[in-house]
Short mmCIF file of C-alpha atoms in Angstrom, two decimals:
data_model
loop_
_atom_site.label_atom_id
_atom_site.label_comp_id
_atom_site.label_asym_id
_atom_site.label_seq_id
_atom_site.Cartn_x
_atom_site.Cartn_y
_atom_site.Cartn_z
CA UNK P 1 0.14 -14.24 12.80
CA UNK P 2 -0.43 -11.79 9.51
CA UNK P 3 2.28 -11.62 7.35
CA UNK P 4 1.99 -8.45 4.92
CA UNK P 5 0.83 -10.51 2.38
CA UNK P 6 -2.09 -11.70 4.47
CA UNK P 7 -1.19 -15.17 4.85
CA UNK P 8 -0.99 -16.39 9.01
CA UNK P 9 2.29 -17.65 10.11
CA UNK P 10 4.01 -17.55 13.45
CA UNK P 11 7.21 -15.44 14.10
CA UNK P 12 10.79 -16.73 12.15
CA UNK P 13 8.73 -19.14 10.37
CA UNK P 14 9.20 -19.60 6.82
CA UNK P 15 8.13 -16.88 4.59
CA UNK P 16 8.60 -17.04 0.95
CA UNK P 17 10.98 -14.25 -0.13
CA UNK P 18 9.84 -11.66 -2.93
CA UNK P 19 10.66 -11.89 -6.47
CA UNK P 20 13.40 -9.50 -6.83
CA UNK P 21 15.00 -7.67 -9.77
CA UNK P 22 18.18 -5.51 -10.01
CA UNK P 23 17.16 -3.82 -13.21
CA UNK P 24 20.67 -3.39 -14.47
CA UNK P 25 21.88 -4.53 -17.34
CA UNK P 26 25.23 -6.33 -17.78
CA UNK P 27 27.58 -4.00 -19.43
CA UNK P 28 30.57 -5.17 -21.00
CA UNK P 29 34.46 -5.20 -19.88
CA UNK P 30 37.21 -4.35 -22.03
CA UNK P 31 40.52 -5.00 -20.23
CA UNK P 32 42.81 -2.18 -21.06
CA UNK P 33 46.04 -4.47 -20.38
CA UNK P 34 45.95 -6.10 -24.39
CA UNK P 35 45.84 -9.31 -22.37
CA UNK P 36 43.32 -11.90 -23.96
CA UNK P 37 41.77 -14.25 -21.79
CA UNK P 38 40.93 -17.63 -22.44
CA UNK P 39 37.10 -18.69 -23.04
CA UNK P 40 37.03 -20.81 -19.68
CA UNK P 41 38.35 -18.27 -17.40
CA UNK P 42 35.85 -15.38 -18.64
CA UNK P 43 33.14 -17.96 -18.26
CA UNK P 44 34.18 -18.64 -14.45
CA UNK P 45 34.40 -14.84 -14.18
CA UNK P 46 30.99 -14.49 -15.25
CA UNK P 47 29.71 -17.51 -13.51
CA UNK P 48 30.89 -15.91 -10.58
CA UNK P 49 29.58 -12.57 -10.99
CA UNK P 50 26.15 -13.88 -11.08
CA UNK P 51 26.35 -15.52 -8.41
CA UNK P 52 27.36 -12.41 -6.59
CA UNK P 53 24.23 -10.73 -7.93
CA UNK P 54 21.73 -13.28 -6.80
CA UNK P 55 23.19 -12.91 -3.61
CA UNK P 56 23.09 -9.51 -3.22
CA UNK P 57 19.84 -9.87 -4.59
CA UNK P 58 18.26 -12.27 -2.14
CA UNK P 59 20.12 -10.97 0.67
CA UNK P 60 20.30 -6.97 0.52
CA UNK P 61 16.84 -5.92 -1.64
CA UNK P 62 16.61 -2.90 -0.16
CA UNK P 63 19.76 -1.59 -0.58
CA UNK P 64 20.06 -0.43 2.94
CA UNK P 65 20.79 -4.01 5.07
CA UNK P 66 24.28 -4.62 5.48
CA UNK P 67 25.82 -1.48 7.07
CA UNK P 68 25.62 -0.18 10.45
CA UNK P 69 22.20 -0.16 12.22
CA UNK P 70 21.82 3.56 13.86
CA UNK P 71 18.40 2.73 15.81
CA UNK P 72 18.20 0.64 19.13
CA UNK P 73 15.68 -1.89 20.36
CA UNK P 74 15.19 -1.83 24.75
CA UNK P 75 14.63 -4.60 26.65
CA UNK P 76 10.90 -4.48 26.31
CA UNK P 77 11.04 -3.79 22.72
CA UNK P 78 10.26 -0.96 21.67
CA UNK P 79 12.29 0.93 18.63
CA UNK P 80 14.10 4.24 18.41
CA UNK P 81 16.21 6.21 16.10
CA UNK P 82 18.49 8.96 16.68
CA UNK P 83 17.28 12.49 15.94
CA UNK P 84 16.62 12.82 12.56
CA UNK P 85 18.23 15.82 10.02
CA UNK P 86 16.40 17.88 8.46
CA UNK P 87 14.82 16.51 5.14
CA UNK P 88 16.61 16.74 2.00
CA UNK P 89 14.29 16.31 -1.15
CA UNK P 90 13.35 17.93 -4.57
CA UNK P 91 10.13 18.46 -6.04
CA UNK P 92 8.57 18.73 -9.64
CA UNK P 93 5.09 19.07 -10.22
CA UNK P 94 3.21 16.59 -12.60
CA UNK P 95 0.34 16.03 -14.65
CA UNK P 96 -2.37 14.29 -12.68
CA UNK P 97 -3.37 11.36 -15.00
CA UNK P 98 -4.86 9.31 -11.80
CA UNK P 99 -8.13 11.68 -11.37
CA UNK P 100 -7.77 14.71 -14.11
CA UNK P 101 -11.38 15.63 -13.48
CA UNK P 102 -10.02 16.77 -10.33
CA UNK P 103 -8.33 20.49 -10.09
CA UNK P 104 -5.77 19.20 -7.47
CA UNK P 105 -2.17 19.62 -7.50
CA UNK P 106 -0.17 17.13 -8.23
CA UNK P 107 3.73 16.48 -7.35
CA UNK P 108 6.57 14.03 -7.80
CA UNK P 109 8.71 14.05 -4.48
CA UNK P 110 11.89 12.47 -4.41
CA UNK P 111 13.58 12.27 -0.66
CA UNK P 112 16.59 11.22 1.16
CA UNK P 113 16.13 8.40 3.71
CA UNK P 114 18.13 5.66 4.89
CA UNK P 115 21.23 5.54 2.06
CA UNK P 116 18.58 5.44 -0.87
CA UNK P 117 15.97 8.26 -2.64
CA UNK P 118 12.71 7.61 -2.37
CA UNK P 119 9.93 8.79 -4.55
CA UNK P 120 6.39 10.04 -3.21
CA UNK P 121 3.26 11.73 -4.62
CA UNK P 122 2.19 15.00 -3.47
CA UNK P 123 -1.41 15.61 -3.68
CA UNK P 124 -2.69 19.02 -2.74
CA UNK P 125 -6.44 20.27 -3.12
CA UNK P 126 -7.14 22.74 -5.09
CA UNK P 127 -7.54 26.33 -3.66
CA UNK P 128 -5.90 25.36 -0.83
CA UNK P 129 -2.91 27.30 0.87
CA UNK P 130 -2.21 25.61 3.85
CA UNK P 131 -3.86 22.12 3.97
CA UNK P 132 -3.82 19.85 6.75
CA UNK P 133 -1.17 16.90 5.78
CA UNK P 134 -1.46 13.57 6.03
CA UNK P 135 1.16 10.63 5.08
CA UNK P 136 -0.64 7.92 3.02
CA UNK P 137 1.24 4.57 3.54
CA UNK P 138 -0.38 1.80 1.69
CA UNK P 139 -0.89 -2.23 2.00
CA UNK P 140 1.55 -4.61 1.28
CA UNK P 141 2.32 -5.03 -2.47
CA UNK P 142 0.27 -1.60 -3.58
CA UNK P 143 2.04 1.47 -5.37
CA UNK P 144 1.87 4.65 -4.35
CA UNK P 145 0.01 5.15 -7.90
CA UNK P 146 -2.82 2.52 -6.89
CA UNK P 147 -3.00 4.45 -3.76
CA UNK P 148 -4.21 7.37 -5.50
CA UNK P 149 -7.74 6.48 -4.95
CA UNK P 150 -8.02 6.85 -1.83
CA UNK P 151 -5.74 9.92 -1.63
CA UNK P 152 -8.41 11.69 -3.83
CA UNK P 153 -11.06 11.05 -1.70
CA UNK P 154 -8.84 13.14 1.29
CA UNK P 155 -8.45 15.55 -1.06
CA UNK P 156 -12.02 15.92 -1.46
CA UNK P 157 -12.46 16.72 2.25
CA UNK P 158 -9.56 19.08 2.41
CA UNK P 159 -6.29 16.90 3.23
CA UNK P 160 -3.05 17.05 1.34
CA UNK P 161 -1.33 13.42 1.09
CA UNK P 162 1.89 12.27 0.17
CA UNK P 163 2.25 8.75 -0.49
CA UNK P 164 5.90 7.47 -0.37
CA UNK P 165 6.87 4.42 -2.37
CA UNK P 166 7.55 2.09 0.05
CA UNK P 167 10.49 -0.33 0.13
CA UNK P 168 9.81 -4.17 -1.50
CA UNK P 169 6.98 -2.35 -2.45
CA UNK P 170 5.72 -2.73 1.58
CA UNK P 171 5.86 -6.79 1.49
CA UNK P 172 8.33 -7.74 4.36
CA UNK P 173 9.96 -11.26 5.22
CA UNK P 174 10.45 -11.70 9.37
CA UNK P 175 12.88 -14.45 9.60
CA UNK P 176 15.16 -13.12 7.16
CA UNK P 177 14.62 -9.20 9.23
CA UNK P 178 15.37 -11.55 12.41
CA UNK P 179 18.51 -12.56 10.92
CA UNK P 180 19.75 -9.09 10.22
CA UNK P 181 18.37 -8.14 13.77
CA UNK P 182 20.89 -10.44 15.48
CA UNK P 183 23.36 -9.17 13.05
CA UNK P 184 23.39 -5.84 14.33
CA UNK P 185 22.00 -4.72 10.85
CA UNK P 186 19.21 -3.05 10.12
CA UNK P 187 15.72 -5.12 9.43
CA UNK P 188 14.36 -3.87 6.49
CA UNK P 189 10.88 -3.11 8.60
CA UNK P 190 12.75 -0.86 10.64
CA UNK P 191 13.77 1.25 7.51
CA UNK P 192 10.14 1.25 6.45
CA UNK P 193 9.29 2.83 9.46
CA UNK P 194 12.46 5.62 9.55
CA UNK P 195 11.13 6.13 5.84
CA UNK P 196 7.62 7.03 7.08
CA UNK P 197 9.45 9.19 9.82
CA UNK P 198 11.11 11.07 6.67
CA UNK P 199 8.11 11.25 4.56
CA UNK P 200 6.34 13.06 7.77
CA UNK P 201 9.26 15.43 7.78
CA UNK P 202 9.16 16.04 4.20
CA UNK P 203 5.60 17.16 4.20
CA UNK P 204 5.93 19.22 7.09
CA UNK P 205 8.23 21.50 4.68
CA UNK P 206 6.04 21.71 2.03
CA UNK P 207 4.85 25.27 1.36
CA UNK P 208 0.81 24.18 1.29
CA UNK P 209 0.51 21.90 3.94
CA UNK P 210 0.25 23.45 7.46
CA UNK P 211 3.03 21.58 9.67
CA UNK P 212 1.12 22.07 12.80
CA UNK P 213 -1.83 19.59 11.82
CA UNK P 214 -0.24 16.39 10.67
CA UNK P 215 -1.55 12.93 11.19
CA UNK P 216 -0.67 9.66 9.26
CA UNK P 217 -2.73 7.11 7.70
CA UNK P 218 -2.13 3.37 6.38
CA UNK P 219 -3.40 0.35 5.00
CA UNK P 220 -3.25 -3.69 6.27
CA UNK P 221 0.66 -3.54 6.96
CA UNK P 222 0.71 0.15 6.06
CA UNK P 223 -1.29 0.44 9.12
CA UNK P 224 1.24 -1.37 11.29
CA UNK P 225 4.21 1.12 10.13
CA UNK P 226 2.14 3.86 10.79
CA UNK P 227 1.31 3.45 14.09
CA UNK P 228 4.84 2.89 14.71
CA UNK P 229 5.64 6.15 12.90
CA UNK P 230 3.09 7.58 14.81
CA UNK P 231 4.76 6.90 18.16
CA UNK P 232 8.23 7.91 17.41
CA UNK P 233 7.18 11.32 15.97
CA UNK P 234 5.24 13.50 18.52
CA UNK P 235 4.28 15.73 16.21
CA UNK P 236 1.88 13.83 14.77
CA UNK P 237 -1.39 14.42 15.92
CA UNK P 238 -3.00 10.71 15.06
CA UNK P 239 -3.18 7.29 13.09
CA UNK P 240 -5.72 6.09 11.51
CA UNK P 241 -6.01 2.67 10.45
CA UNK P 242 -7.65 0.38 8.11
CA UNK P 243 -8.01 -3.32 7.90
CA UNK P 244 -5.07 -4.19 9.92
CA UNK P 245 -4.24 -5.09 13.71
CA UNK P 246 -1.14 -5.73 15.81
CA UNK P 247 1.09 -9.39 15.81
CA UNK P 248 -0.44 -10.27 19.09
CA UNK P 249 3.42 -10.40 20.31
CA UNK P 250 1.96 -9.57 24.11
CA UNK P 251 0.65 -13.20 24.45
CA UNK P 252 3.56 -14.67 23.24
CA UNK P 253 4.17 -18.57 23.04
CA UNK P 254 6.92 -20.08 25.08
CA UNK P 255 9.37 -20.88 22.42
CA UNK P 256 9.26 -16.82 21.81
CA UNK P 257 9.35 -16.10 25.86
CA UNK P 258 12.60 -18.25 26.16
CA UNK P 259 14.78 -16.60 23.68
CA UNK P 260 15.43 -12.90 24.43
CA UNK P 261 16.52 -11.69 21.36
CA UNK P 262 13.29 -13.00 19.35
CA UNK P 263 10.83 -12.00 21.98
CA UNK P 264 12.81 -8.17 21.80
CA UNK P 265 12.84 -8.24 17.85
CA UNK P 266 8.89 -9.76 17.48
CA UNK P 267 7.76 -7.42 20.30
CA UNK P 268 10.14 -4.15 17.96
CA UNK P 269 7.29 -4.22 14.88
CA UNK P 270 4.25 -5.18 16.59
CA UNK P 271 2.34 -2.23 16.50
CA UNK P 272 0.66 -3.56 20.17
CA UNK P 273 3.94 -2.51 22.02
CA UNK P 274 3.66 1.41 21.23
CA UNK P 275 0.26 1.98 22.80
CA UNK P 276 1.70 3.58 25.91
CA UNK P 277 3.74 5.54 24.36
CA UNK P 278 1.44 6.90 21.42
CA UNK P 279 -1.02 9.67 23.54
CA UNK P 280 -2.08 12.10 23.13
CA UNK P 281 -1.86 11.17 19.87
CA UNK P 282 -5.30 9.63 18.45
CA UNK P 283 -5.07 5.89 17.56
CA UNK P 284 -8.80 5.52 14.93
CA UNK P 285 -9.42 1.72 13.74
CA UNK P 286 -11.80 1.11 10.72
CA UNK P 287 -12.12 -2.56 10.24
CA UNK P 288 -15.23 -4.84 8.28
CA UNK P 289 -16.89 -7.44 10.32
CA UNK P 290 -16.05 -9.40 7.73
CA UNK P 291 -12.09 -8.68 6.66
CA UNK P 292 -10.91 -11.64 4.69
CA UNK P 293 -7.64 -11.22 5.25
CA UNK P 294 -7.06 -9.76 8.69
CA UNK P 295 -9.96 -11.03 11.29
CA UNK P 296 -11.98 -8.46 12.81
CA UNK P 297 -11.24 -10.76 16.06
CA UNK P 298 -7.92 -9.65 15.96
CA UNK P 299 -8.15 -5.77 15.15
CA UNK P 300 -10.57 -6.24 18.57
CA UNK P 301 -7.92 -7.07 20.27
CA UNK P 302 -5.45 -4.70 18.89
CA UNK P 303 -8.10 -2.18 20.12
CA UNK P 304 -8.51 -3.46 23.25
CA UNK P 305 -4.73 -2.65 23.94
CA UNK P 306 -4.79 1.00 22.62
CA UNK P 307 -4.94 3.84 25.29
CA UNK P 308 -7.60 6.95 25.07
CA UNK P 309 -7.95 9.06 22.59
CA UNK P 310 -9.42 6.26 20.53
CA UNK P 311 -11.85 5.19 18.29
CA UNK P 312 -13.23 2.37 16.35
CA UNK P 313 -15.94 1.91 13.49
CA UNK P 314 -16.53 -1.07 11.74
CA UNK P 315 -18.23 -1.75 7.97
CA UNK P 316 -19.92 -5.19 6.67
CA UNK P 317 -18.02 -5.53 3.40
CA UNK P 318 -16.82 -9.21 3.00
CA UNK P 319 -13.16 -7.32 1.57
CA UNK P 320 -9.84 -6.03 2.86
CA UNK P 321 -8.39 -2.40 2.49
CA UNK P 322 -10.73 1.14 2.06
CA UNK P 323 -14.12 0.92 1.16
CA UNK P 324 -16.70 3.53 0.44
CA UNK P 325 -18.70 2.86 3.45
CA UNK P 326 -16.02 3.55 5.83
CA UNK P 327 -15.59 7.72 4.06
CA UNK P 328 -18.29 8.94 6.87
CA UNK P 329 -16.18 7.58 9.67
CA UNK P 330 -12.60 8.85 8.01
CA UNK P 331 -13.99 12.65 7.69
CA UNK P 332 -15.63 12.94 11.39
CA UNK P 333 -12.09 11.12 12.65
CA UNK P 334 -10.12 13.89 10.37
CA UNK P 335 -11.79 16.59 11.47
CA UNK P 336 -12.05 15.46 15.39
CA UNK P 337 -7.81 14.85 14.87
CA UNK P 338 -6.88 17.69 12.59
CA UNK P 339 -9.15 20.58 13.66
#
C-alpha cells in the first residue's frame, strides 16, 4: 500500500510520524502573588510544560483532532459530512513573484474550515471575467507555492486555480488516523478532505470564476483527496488525477476482513470506495508507464474500478507528479469536463 510519502506499507502498520513544530516561543511568567518560588519547583514546572507540548505536538498536529468528530463513516465505508455553511474567508491580492512574466491575477485566500484558517492562492488569467475554476490540491509534502507551476500552465488554457495549503503539508500517518477513528475523533485525512470541500466552496464565491463549471484536480495523495472531494460535492463536474491510484482496500487481506472497524476506516480514504457514487461526475487518470513511486499496475486497477464518464492517458517519463507531456491530455479532458 502507498503511503503519501510514496513508501508501500499495509494498513495500521508503522508509519514514521512527521517532524513537527509549534512555532511558538516560550514567553515568560511573572506570578503576580510576590511569592518566589524555589529553583527546583520552577524547573519541574517547566519540565512539565514541555512535556505537555511534545504531546500535543505528536498527538494533535493539526490542531483539529481531539474534539468532536461531525462526519460519519457507514457500514461499507464510505464518508460524509453534514451540510456545510456557507464559506467564510477574506481575500487580498498579491504580487505574483512565482511567474511575473505572466499578466495573471494573483490572490492570497485565507478560509475557515474545520476550527483552523487556512491559506490558498488564487490564480486568475488575465482578461478573464468569469473563468472556469478548478481546486489544485497537491502531493504529499508540496506547498501550495511549489504548486504554482502547474497552476500556470491552467491558467494558460483559461482555468482559474486555487491551491489551499494543505494540513501536515498533505503527508498523513494511518495508524495514528486509525487511532483517532476508534476514538470517535476526527482522522486528520478526513479534515483534508472537508478542507478541499471548503476550498471548492470558497471558489465558487469568487467574483471571476463561474460557479457553474467547477472541477478539482490533485497530485499522488492530492489525487486521492480529490476524488473523495469529488464525490461528496455534486457540484463538481470532474477529477482529474495524476500519478496516484486507490489503497486497493476492495481486496482486502483477512486480518483487515475480521476486524470491522479497520476494514470501515481503511475502506473511508480509499479513493476505490467512491466510484459508485462519483457519476456523472468525470473521473480522468494521467499516469507514466513508468511512475517510480506509484506503479502504473496499480492506477490500472484503480481504473478498472471507476464507472463511465472516464478516461485514462498514460506518458513514458521514468518520474512521479505533472509532466509536460501529459499538458495535451489535461486541456482536451478540461475542455470535454468544463465546456
Amino acid at each position: 500500500m502507498q503511503t503519501a510519502s510514496g513508501r508501500n506499507c499495509n494498513f495500521f502498520g508503522r508509519v514514521p510520524l512527521s517532524r513537527q513544530n509549534s512555532g511558538k516561543k516560550a514567553s515568560k511568567y511573572k506570578a503576580s502573588s510576590g511569592i518566589k518560588a524555589s529553583k527546583p519547583t520552577v524547573l519541574l514546572l517547566g519540565f512539565l510544560l514541555i512535556l505537555v507540548g511534545v504531546f500535543g505536538i505528536l498527538y494533535n498536529p493539526s490542531g483539529s483532532a481531539g474534539a468532536e468528530a461531525s462526519w460519519e463513516v457507514s457500514e461499507a465505508g464510505t464518508l460524509t459530512f453534514p451540510d456545510r455553511e456557507e464559506p467564510v474567508f477574506s481575500v487580498q491580492e498579491i504580487e505574483d513573484t512565482y511567474a511575473p512574466e505572466n499578466s495573471d491575477t494573483l490572490k492570497l485566500l485565507s478560509f475557515e474550515s474545520r476550527g483552523q484558517k487556512t491559506q490558498a492562492l488564487l490564480r486568475i488569467p488575465a482578461n478573464s471575467s468569469s473563468s472556469p475554476g478548478l481546486v489544485l490540491l497537491p502531493g504529499a509534502g508540496i506547498s501550495k507555492e511549489v504548486e504554482q507551476g502547474l497552476a500556470v500552465e491552467l491558467s494558460k488554457m483559461g482555468y482559474a486555480t486555487l491551491t489551499p495549503d494543505q494540513r501536515n503539508l498533505g503527508s498523513i500517518n494511518i495508524d495514528r488516523d486509525f487511532e483517532f477513528f476508534k476514538a470517535g475523533l476526527e482522522p486528520l485525512e478526513y479534515t483534508m478532505v472537508y478542507d478541499a470541500l471548503k476550498a471548492s466552496d470558497v471558489l465558487a464565491f469568487q467574483p471571476e470564476v463561474d460557479p457553474e463549471r467547477l472541477a478539482i484536480l490533485g497530485e499522488s495523495n492530492g489525487g486521492r483527496l480529490a476524488v473523495l472531494a469529488c464525490a461528496l460535492n455534486p457540484s463538481l463536474k470532474g477529477v482529474i488525477v495524476i500519478s496516484t491510484a486507490g489503497y486497493g482496500t476492495e481486496n482486502s487481506d483477512s486480518a483487515l476482513a475480521n476486524d470491522s472497524e479497520a476494514y470501515r476506516f481503511s475502506r473511508s480514504i480509499d479513493p476505490n470506495t467512491y466510484f459508485e457514487t462519483l457519476p456523472p461526475a468525470k473521473f480522468v487518470q494521467i499516469h507514466s508507464f513508468n511512475d517510480t513511486v506509484i506503479s502504473h499496475d496499480q492506477a490500472l486497477r484503480t481504473f478498472a474500478l471507476a464507472r463511465e464518464p472516464k478516461a485514462m492517458y498514460n506518458v513514458t517519463e521514468e518520474t512521479h507528479g505533472y509532466t509536460a507531456s501529459m499538458r495535451p491530455y489535461l486541456e482536451k479532458e478540461l475542455a470535454l469536463i468544463l465546456k
